[in-house]
Amino acid sequence: MYRDDDGTAEILDRGRFPEARTPWDEPDLRAEALEWVTGRLADHGLRECGRREVRLRPWSVLVRFSVSGGPGDRPVWFKAVPPAAAFEASLTAALADWVPDHVLAPLAVDAERGWCLLPDGGPLLRRVLDEGAGTLADWEDALRSYAEMQRALVPYAEKVAGLGVPSARPDELPGLFDTLVAENGALTGEERAALGALRHRLVEWCEELASAGVAASLDHADLHDGQLFRPAPGRFTFFDWGDALVGHPFSSLLVPVRSAEDRFGPAALPRLRDAYLEPWTGDGVTAGELTGGRSCRGARSDGPAAWARSAA
């Protein structure tokens, strides 16, 4: 712990990156951010009190402020991201308008600087599970809620992309794959050749996804149990959109099922699959088609949709 220039006690967490420099390490930038936070708190009748908790990573600055003046004096959180992820501030504000029941409504955003001031969302799902107050059913409910949010966001896909969120739709993935392979200097010639030999499978998988009858939407891309709040049974709030992209929504499933599998084992996967896919059925799309069965859309049985079937 140390004291900042204004005398406020700060607890610093640099994680595995003790040498990384962030804007918070620059006195002028830190002072600028603190002035902005103080002003935005005042807009809501709040003021800082007590110590700050500062989490510094190469990809973000996250500061927990203790405040007084609000209901229950719950803490608020300031987040700053680098220019490549500056869209997160605008996206956070837009989601609060489009799907308010699923996300945090920011207290303030500065889209140009990539700053967000957010209310506390309650306990993380990870904490609930660690304390034994949650079960696999919480993950099922969370994935069902997340899929409902994604489906509600389908009409906003172009607006999401317009905020600067990267696009990685099925028809774009082969080109992105080619760029990554060509520009990755860490690959050996042998690894590059091996990836090139697999390219045709990627193309086939992308064609299968494109034919599944599910439109592009928002993909959180890092939805583990530390990236969603569970304030009450059956209620979930999604946050931390710095890795988000516009793509096939089913791509979102990889991270959460791995997170849940680590805790509950592989037998949990069919339940998680069914919970996530449930909101996507209807409108001519059946559960059998979405789990990889051959359908009138010609879905292959050996492509990515077969993941769910193999899990069962």
CSV table of C-alpha atoms in Angstrom, one decimal:
chain,number,residue,atom,x,y,z
A,1,MET,CA,0.0,0.0,0.0
A,2,TYR,CA,1.1,3.5,-0.6
A,3,ARG,CA,-0.4,7.0,-0.7
A,4,ASP,CA,-1.1,8.9,-3.9
A,5,ASP,CA,-0.2,12.6,-4.3
A,6,ASP,CA,-3.6,13.6,-2.9
A,7,GLY,CA,-3.0,11.5,0.2
A,8,THR,CA,-5.4,8.7,-0.6
A,9,ALA,CA,-4.2,5.2,0.3
A,10,GLU,CA,-3.9,2.9,-2.7
A,11,ILE,CA,-3.5,-0.8,-3.0
A,12,LEU,CA,-1.7,-1.8,-6.2
A,13,ASP,CA,-2.1,-5.2,-7.9
A,14,ARG,CA,0.2,-5.7,-10.9
A,15,GLY,CA,-0.4,-9.4,-11.2
A,16,ARG,CA,2.2,-11.2,-13.3
A,17,PHE,CA,3.3,-7.9,-14.9
A,18,PRO,CA,5.4,-6.1,-12.2
A,19,GLU,CA,7.4,-4.3,-14.9
A,20,ALA,CA,4.6,-3.2,-17.2
A,21,ARG,CA,4.0,0.5,-17.5
A,22,THR,CA,0.5,1.8,-17.7
A,23,PRO,CA,-1.0,5.3,-17.9
A,24,TRP,CA,-1.7,5.1,-14.1
A,25,ASP,CA,2.1,5.2,-13.7
A,26,GLU,CA,2.3,8.6,-15.4
A,27,PRO,CA,1.5,11.3,-12.8
A,28,ASP,CA,-0.1,13.7,-15.3
A,29,LEU,CA,-2.3,11.0,-16.8
A,30,ARG,CA,-3.3,9.6,-13.4
A,31,ALA,CA,-4.2,13.1,-12.2
A,32,GLU,CA,-6.3,13.7,-15.4
A,33,ALA,CA,-8.2,10.4,-14.8
A,34,LEU,CA,-8.8,11.2,-11.1
A,35,GLU,CA,-10.1,14.6,-12.0
A,36,TRP,CA,-12.5,13.1,-14.5
A,37,VAL,CA,-13.7,10.5,-12.0
A,38,THR,CA,-14.2,13.1,-9.2
A,39,GLY,CA,-16.3,15.2,-11.6
A,40,ARG,CA,-18.4,12.3,-12.8
A,41,LEU,CA,-19.0,11.1,-9.2
A,42,ALA,CA,-20.1,14.6,-8.2
A,43,ASP,CA,-22.6,14.5,-11.1
A,44,HIS,CA,-24.3,11.6,-9.3
A,45,GLY,CA,-24.0,13.1,-5.8
A,46,LEU,CA,-21.1,10.8,-4.9
A,47,ARG,CA,-17.7,11.5,-3.4
A,48,GLU,CA,-14.6,9.3,-2.9
A,49,CYS,CA,-13.8,8.0,0.6
A,50,GLY,CA,-11.5,5.4,1.9
A,51,ARG,CA,-8.7,3.7,0.0
A,52,ARG,CA,-8.5,2.8,-3.7
A,53,GLU,CA,-7.8,-0.6,-5.1
A,54,VAL,CA,-5.8,-0.4,-8.4
A,55,ARG,CA,-5.4,-3.3,-10.7
A,56,LEU,CA,-2.8,-2.7,-13.4
A,57,ARG,CA,-2.4,-4.9,-16.5
A,58,PRO,CA,-0.8,-4.2,-19.9
A,59,TRP,CA,-4.3,-4.2,-21.4
A,60,SER,CA,-6.3,-2.2,-18.8
A,61,VAL,CA,-6.3,-0.1,-15.7
A,62,LEU,CA,-9.1,-0.9,-13.3
A,63,VAL,CA,-9.7,1.1,-10.1
A,64,ARG,CA,-12.1,0.4,-7.3
A,65,PHE,CA,-13.3,3.6,-5.6
A,66,SER,CA,-15.0,3.5,-2.2
A,67,VAL,CA,-17.7,6.2,-2.3
A,68,SER,CA,-20.3,7.8,-0.1
A,69,GLY,CA,-23.5,9.6,-0.9
A,70,GLY,CA,-25.3,6.8,-2.8
A,71,PRO,CA,-27.6,3.9,-1.9
A,72,GLY,CA,-25.7,1.6,0.3
A,73,ASP,CA,-22.5,3.4,-0.5
A,74,ARG,CA,-21.5,0.6,-2.9
A,75,PRO,CA,-18.2,1.0,-4.7
A,76,VAL,CA,-17.7,2.2,-8.2
A,77,TRP,CA,-15.2,1.1,-10.8
A,78,PHE,CA,-13.1,3.1,-13.2
A,79,LYS,CA,-11.7,1.3,-16.3
A,80,ALA,CA,-9.3,2.6,-18.9
A,81,VAL,CA,-8.2,0.6,-21.9
A,82,PRO,CA,-5.6,1.2,-24.7
A,83,PRO,CA,-6.6,2.7,-28.0
A,84,ALA,CA,-7.1,-0.7,-29.7
A,85,ALA,CA,-9.9,-1.5,-27.3
A,86,ALA,CA,-11.3,2.1,-26.9
A,87,PHE,CA,-14.5,0.9,-28.4
A,88,GLU,CA,-15.4,-0.8,-25.1
A,89,ALA,CA,-16.6,2.5,-23.5
A,90,SER,CA,-19.0,3.3,-26.4
A,91,LEU,CA,-20.1,-0.4,-26.5
A,92,THR,CA,-20.8,-0.4,-22.8
A,93,ALA,CA,-23.0,2.6,-23.1
A,94,ALA,CA,-24.8,1.3,-26.2
A,95,LEU,CA,-25.5,-2.1,-24.6
A,96,ALA,CA,-27.1,-0.3,-21.6
A,97,ASP,CA,-29.6,1.2,-24.1
A,98,TRP,CA,-30.1,-1.9,-26.2
A,99,VAL,CA,-30.2,-4.7,-23.6
A,100,PRO,CA,-30.5,-3.0,-20.2
A,101,ASP,CA,-31.6,-6.1,-18.4
A,102,HIS,CA,-28.3,-7.9,-19.2
A,103,VAL,CA,-25.5,-5.4,-18.6
A,104,LEU,CA,-24.3,-2.6,-16.3
A,105,ALA,CA,-25.4,0.9,-17.1
A,106,PRO,CA,-22.3,3.1,-16.9
A,107,LEU,CA,-22.3,6.1,-14.6
A,108,ALA,CA,-20.2,7.9,-17.3
A,109,VAL,CA,-18.1,7.2,-20.4
A,110,ASP,CA,-15.5,9.1,-22.3
A,111,ALA,CA,-15.5,7.3,-25.6
A,112,GLU,CA,-12.6,9.2,-27.1
A,113,ARG,CA,-10.3,8.3,-24.2
A,114,GLY,CA,-11.7,4.8,-23.7
A,115,TRP,CA,-12.8,5.5,-20.1
A,116,CYS,CA,-15.7,4.1,-18.2
A,117,LEU,CA,-17.1,4.6,-14.7
A,118,LEU,CA,-19.3,1.7,-13.7
A,119,PRO,CA,-21.5,0.8,-10.7
A,120,ASP,CA,-20.7,-2.3,-8.7
A,121,GLY,CA,-22.5,-5.4,-10.1
A,122,GLY,CA,-22.5,-7.6,-7.0
A,123,PRO,CA,-20.7,-10.9,-6.5
A,124,LEU,CA,-19.0,-12.6,-9.5
A,125,LEU,CA,-20.3,-16.0,-10.5
A,126,ARG,CA,-16.8,-17.3,-9.6
A,127,ARG,CA,-17.2,-16.1,-6.0
A,128,VAL,CA,-20.6,-17.6,-5.7
A,129,LEU,CA,-19.4,-21.0,-7.0
A,130,ASP,CA,-16.2,-20.8,-4.8
A,131,GLU,CA,-18.3,-20.2,-1.7
A,132,GLY,CA,-20.6,-23.2,-2.5
A,133,ALA,CA,-23.6,-21.1,-3.0
A,134,GLY,CA,-23.9,-21.9,-6.7
A,135,THR,CA,-24.3,-25.0,-8.8
A,136,LEU,CA,-24.0,-26.1,-12.5
A,137,ALA,CA,-27.6,-24.8,-12.8
A,138,ASP,CA,-26.1,-21.3,-12.4
A,139,TRP,CA,-24.0,-21.8,-15.5
A,140,GLU,CA,-27.0,-23.1,-17.4
A,141,ASP,CA,-29.1,-20.1,-16.5
A,142,ALA,CA,-26.2,-17.8,-17.3
A,143,LEU,CA,-25.7,-19.2,-20.8
A,144,ARG,CA,-29.4,-19.2,-21.5
A,145,SER,CA,-29.5,-15.5,-20.5
A,146,TYR,CA,-26.4,-14.7,-22.5
A,147,ALA,CA,-27.9,-16.4,-25.6
A,148,GLU,CA,-31.1,-14.4,-25.1
A,149,MET,CA,-29.0,-11.2,-25.0
A,150,GLN,CA,-27.1,-12.2,-28.2
A,151,ARG,CA,-30.3,-12.9,-30.0
A,152,ALA,CA,-31.7,-9.5,-29.0
A,153,LEU,CA,-28.5,-7.9,-30.4
A,154,VAL,CA,-28.7,-9.5,-33.8
A,155,PRO,CA,-30.5,-6.4,-35.3
A,156,TYR,CA,-27.8,-4.2,-33.9
A,157,ALA,CA,-24.8,-6.1,-35.4
A,158,GLU,CA,-24.0,-3.4,-37.9
A,159,LYS,CA,-24.3,-0.7,-35.2
A,160,VAL,CA,-21.9,-2.6,-33.0
A,161,ALA,CA,-19.4,-2.9,-35.8
A,162,GLY,CA,-19.8,0.8,-36.4
A,163,LEU,CA,-18.6,1.5,-32.8
A,164,GLY,CA,-15.2,0.0,-33.8
A,165,VAL,CA,-15.8,-3.5,-32.5
A,166,PRO,CA,-13.8,-5.9,-34.7
A,167,SER,CA,-15.6,-8.1,-37.1
A,168,ALA,CA,-14.9,-11.8,-37.5
A,169,ARG,CA,-17.9,-13.3,-39.2
A,170,PRO,CA,-17.7,-16.8,-40.8
A,171,ASP,CA,-17.1,-15.4,-44.3
A,172,GLU,CA,-14.2,-13.2,-42.9
A,173,LEU,CA,-12.4,-15.8,-40.9
A,174,PRO,CA,-10.4,-17.5,-43.7
A,175,GLY,CA,-8.9,-14.1,-44.6
A,176,LEU,CA,-8.2,-13.3,-41.0
A,177,PHE,CA,-6.6,-16.7,-40.6
A,178,ASP,CA,-4.4,-16.0,-43.6
A,179,THR,CA,-3.3,-12.7,-42.2
A,180,LEU,CA,-2.5,-14.1,-38.8
A,181,VAL,CA,-0.4,-17.0,-40.3
A,182,ALA,CA,1.5,-14.7,-42.6
A,183,GLU,CA,2.3,-12.0,-40.1
A,184,ASN,CA,3.1,-14.2,-37.1
A,185,GLY,CA,6.8,-14.1,-36.9
A,186,ALA,CA,6.9,-16.6,-34.0
A,187,LEU,CA,5.8,-19.5,-36.3
A,188,THR,CA,8.3,-21.9,-37.7
A,189,GLY,CA,8.2,-22.9,-41.3
A,190,GLU,CA,6.9,-26.3,-40.2
A,191,GLU,CA,4.1,-24.8,-38.1
A,192,ARG,CA,3.2,-22.4,-40.9
A,193,ALA,CA,2.9,-25.4,-43.3
A,194,ALA,CA,0.8,-27.4,-40.9
A,195,LEU,CA,-1.6,-24.5,-40.5
A,196,GLY,CA,-1.8,-24.1,-44.2
A,197,ALA,CA,-2.7,-27.7,-44.6
A,198,LEU,CA,-5.6,-27.2,-42.2
A,199,ARG,CA,-7.0,-24.2,-43.9
A,200,HIS,CA,-9.5,-26.2,-46.0
A,201,ARG,CA,-11.1,-27.5,-42.8
A,202,LEU,CA,-11.5,-23.9,-41.5
A,203,VAL,CA,-13.2,-22.9,-44.8
A,204,GLU,CA,-15.6,-25.9,-44.5
A,205,TRP,CA,-16.5,-25.0,-40.9
A,206,CYS,CA,-17.1,-21.4,-41.8
A,207,GLU,CA,-19.4,-22.5,-44.6
A,208,GLU,CA,-21.3,-24.7,-42.1
A,209,LEU,CA,-21.7,-21.9,-39.6
A,210,ALA,CA,-22.9,-19.5,-42.3
A,211,SER,CA,-25.5,-22.1,-43.4
A,212,ALA,CA,-26.9,-22.7,-39.9
A,213,GLY,CA,-29.5,-20.0,-40.1
A,214,VAL,CA,-28.1,-18.0,-37.2
A,215,ALA,CA,-27.1,-14.4,-37.9
A,216,ALA,CA,-24.1,-12.5,-36.7
A,217,SER,CA,-24.2,-10.9,-33.2
A,218,LEU,CA,-22.0,-9.8,-30.4
A,219,ASP,CA,-19.4,-12.3,-29.1
A,220,HIS,CA,-18.0,-11.5,-25.7
A,221,ALA,CA,-15.0,-13.7,-26.6
A,222,ASP,CA,-13.8,-14.2,-23.0
A,223,LEU,CA,-16.9,-15.2,-20.9
A,224,HIS,CA,-15.4,-17.1,-18.0
A,225,ASP,CA,-16.9,-17.1,-14.5
A,226,GLY,CA,-15.0,-14.0,-13.5
A,227,GLN,CA,-16.6,-12.0,-16.3
A,228,LEU,CA,-20.2,-12.0,-15.2
A,229,PHE,CA,-22.0,-11.0,-12.0
A,230,ARG,CA,-24.6,-13.2,-10.3
A,231,PRO,CA,-26.3,-10.7,-7.9
A,232,ALA,CA,-29.1,-13.1,-7.1
A,233,PRO,CA,-30.2,-16.6,-8.2
A,234,GLY,CA,-31.3,-16.6,-11.8
A,235,ARG,CA,-30.0,-13.0,-12.4
A,236,PHE,CA,-26.8,-12.4,-14.4
A,237,THR,CA,-25.0,-9.3,-15.6
A,238,PHE,CA,-22.4,-9.4,-18.3
A,239,PHE,CA,-19.4,-7.0,-18.4
A,240,ASP,CA,-15.8,-6.4,-19.6
A,241,TRP,CA,-16.2,-6.1,-23.4
A,242,GLY,CA,-12.6,-5.4,-24.3
A,243,ASP,CA,-12.2,-8.6,-26.3
A,244,ALA,CA,-15.6,-8.4,-28.0
A,245,LEU,CA,-16.2,-8.9,-31.7
A,246,VAL,CA,-19.0,-9.2,-34.2
A,247,GLY,CA,-19.2,-12.8,-35.4
A,248,HIS,CA,-21.1,-16.0,-35.3
A,249,PRO,CA,-22.6,-16.0,-31.8
A,250,PHE,CA,-21.8,-19.7,-31.1
A,251,SER,CA,-18.1,-18.8,-31.0
A,252,SER,CA,-18.9,-17.4,-27.6
A,253,LEU,CA,-19.5,-20.9,-26.1
A,254,LEU,CA,-15.9,-22.1,-26.1
A,255,VAL,CA,-14.6,-20.1,-23.1
A,256,PRO,CA,-17.6,-20.6,-20.8
A,257,VAL,CA,-17.8,-24.3,-21.3
A,258,ARG,CA,-14.1,-24.7,-20.6
A,259,SER,CA,-14.6,-22.6,-17.5
A,260,ALA,CA,-17.5,-24.8,-16.3
A,261,GLU,CA,-15.8,-28.0,-17.3
A,262,ASP,CA,-12.8,-27.2,-15.1
A,263,ARG,CA,-15.2,-27.0,-12.2
A,264,PHE,CA,-17.9,-29.6,-12.9
A,265,GLY,CA,-16.2,-32.0,-15.4
A,266,PRO,CA,-17.0,-33.0,-19.0
A,267,ALA,CA,-20.4,-34.6,-18.1
A,268,ALA,CA,-21.7,-31.0,-17.7
A,269,LEU,CA,-21.2,-30.2,-21.4
A,270,PRO,CA,-24.5,-31.5,-22.8
A,271,ARG,CA,-26.5,-29.6,-20.2
A,272,LEU,CA,-24.6,-26.4,-21.0
A,273,ARG,CA,-25.0,-26.9,-24.7
A,274,ASP,CA,-28.7,-27.4,-24.5
A,275,ALA,CA,-29.2,-24.4,-22.2
A,276,TYR,CA,-27.3,-22.1,-24.5
A,277,LEU,CA,-29.0,-23.3,-27.7
A,278,GLU,CA,-32.5,-23.2,-26.3
A,279,PRO,CA,-33.1,-19.5,-27.1
A,280,TRP,CA,-31.8,-20.0,-30.7
A,281,THR,CA,-34.5,-22.5,-31.6
A,282,GLY,CA,-37.7,-21.5,-33.4
A,283,ASP,CA,-38.1,-19.4,-36.5
A,284,GLY,CA,-37.5,-22.6,-38.6
A,285,VAL,CA,-34.4,-23.6,-36.7
A,286,THR,CA,-34.6,-26.8,-34.6
A,287,ALA,CA,-32.5,-28.0,-31.7
A,288,GLY,CA,-31.4,-31.0,-33.8
A,289,GLU,CA,-30.0,-28.8,-36.5
A,290,LEU,CA,-28.1,-26.7,-34.1
A,291,THR,CA,-26.5,-29.7,-32.4
A,292,GLY,CA,-25.0,-30.8,-35.7
A,293,GLY,CA,-27.5,-33.2,-37.2
A,294,ARG,CA,-27.7,-33.2,-41.0
A,295,SER,CA,-30.5,-30.8,-41.9
A,296,CYS,CA,-32.1,-29.3,-44.9
A,297,ARG,CA,-29.4,-26.7,-44.7
A,298,GLY,CA,-26.8,-29.4,-45.4
A,299,ALA,CA,-24.9,-29.1,-42.2
A,300,ARG,CA,-21.9,-31.4,-42.0
A,301,SER,CA,-21.6,-33.9,-39.2
A,302,ASP,CA,-17.8,-33.5,-38.8
A,303,GLY,CA,-17.6,-29.7,-38.4
A,304,PRO,CA,-17.8,-27.4,-35.4
A,305,ALA,CA,-21.4,-28.1,-34.7
A,306,ALA,CA,-20.3,-31.7,-33.9
A,307,TRP,CA,-18.6,-30.3,-30.8
A,308,ALA,CA,-21.9,-30.4,-28.9
A,309,ARG,CA,-22.8,-33.9,-30.2
A,310,SER,CA,-19.4,-35.3,-29.1
A,311,ALA,CA,-19.8,-33.7,-25.7
A,312,ALA,CA,-23.0,-35.6,-25.3
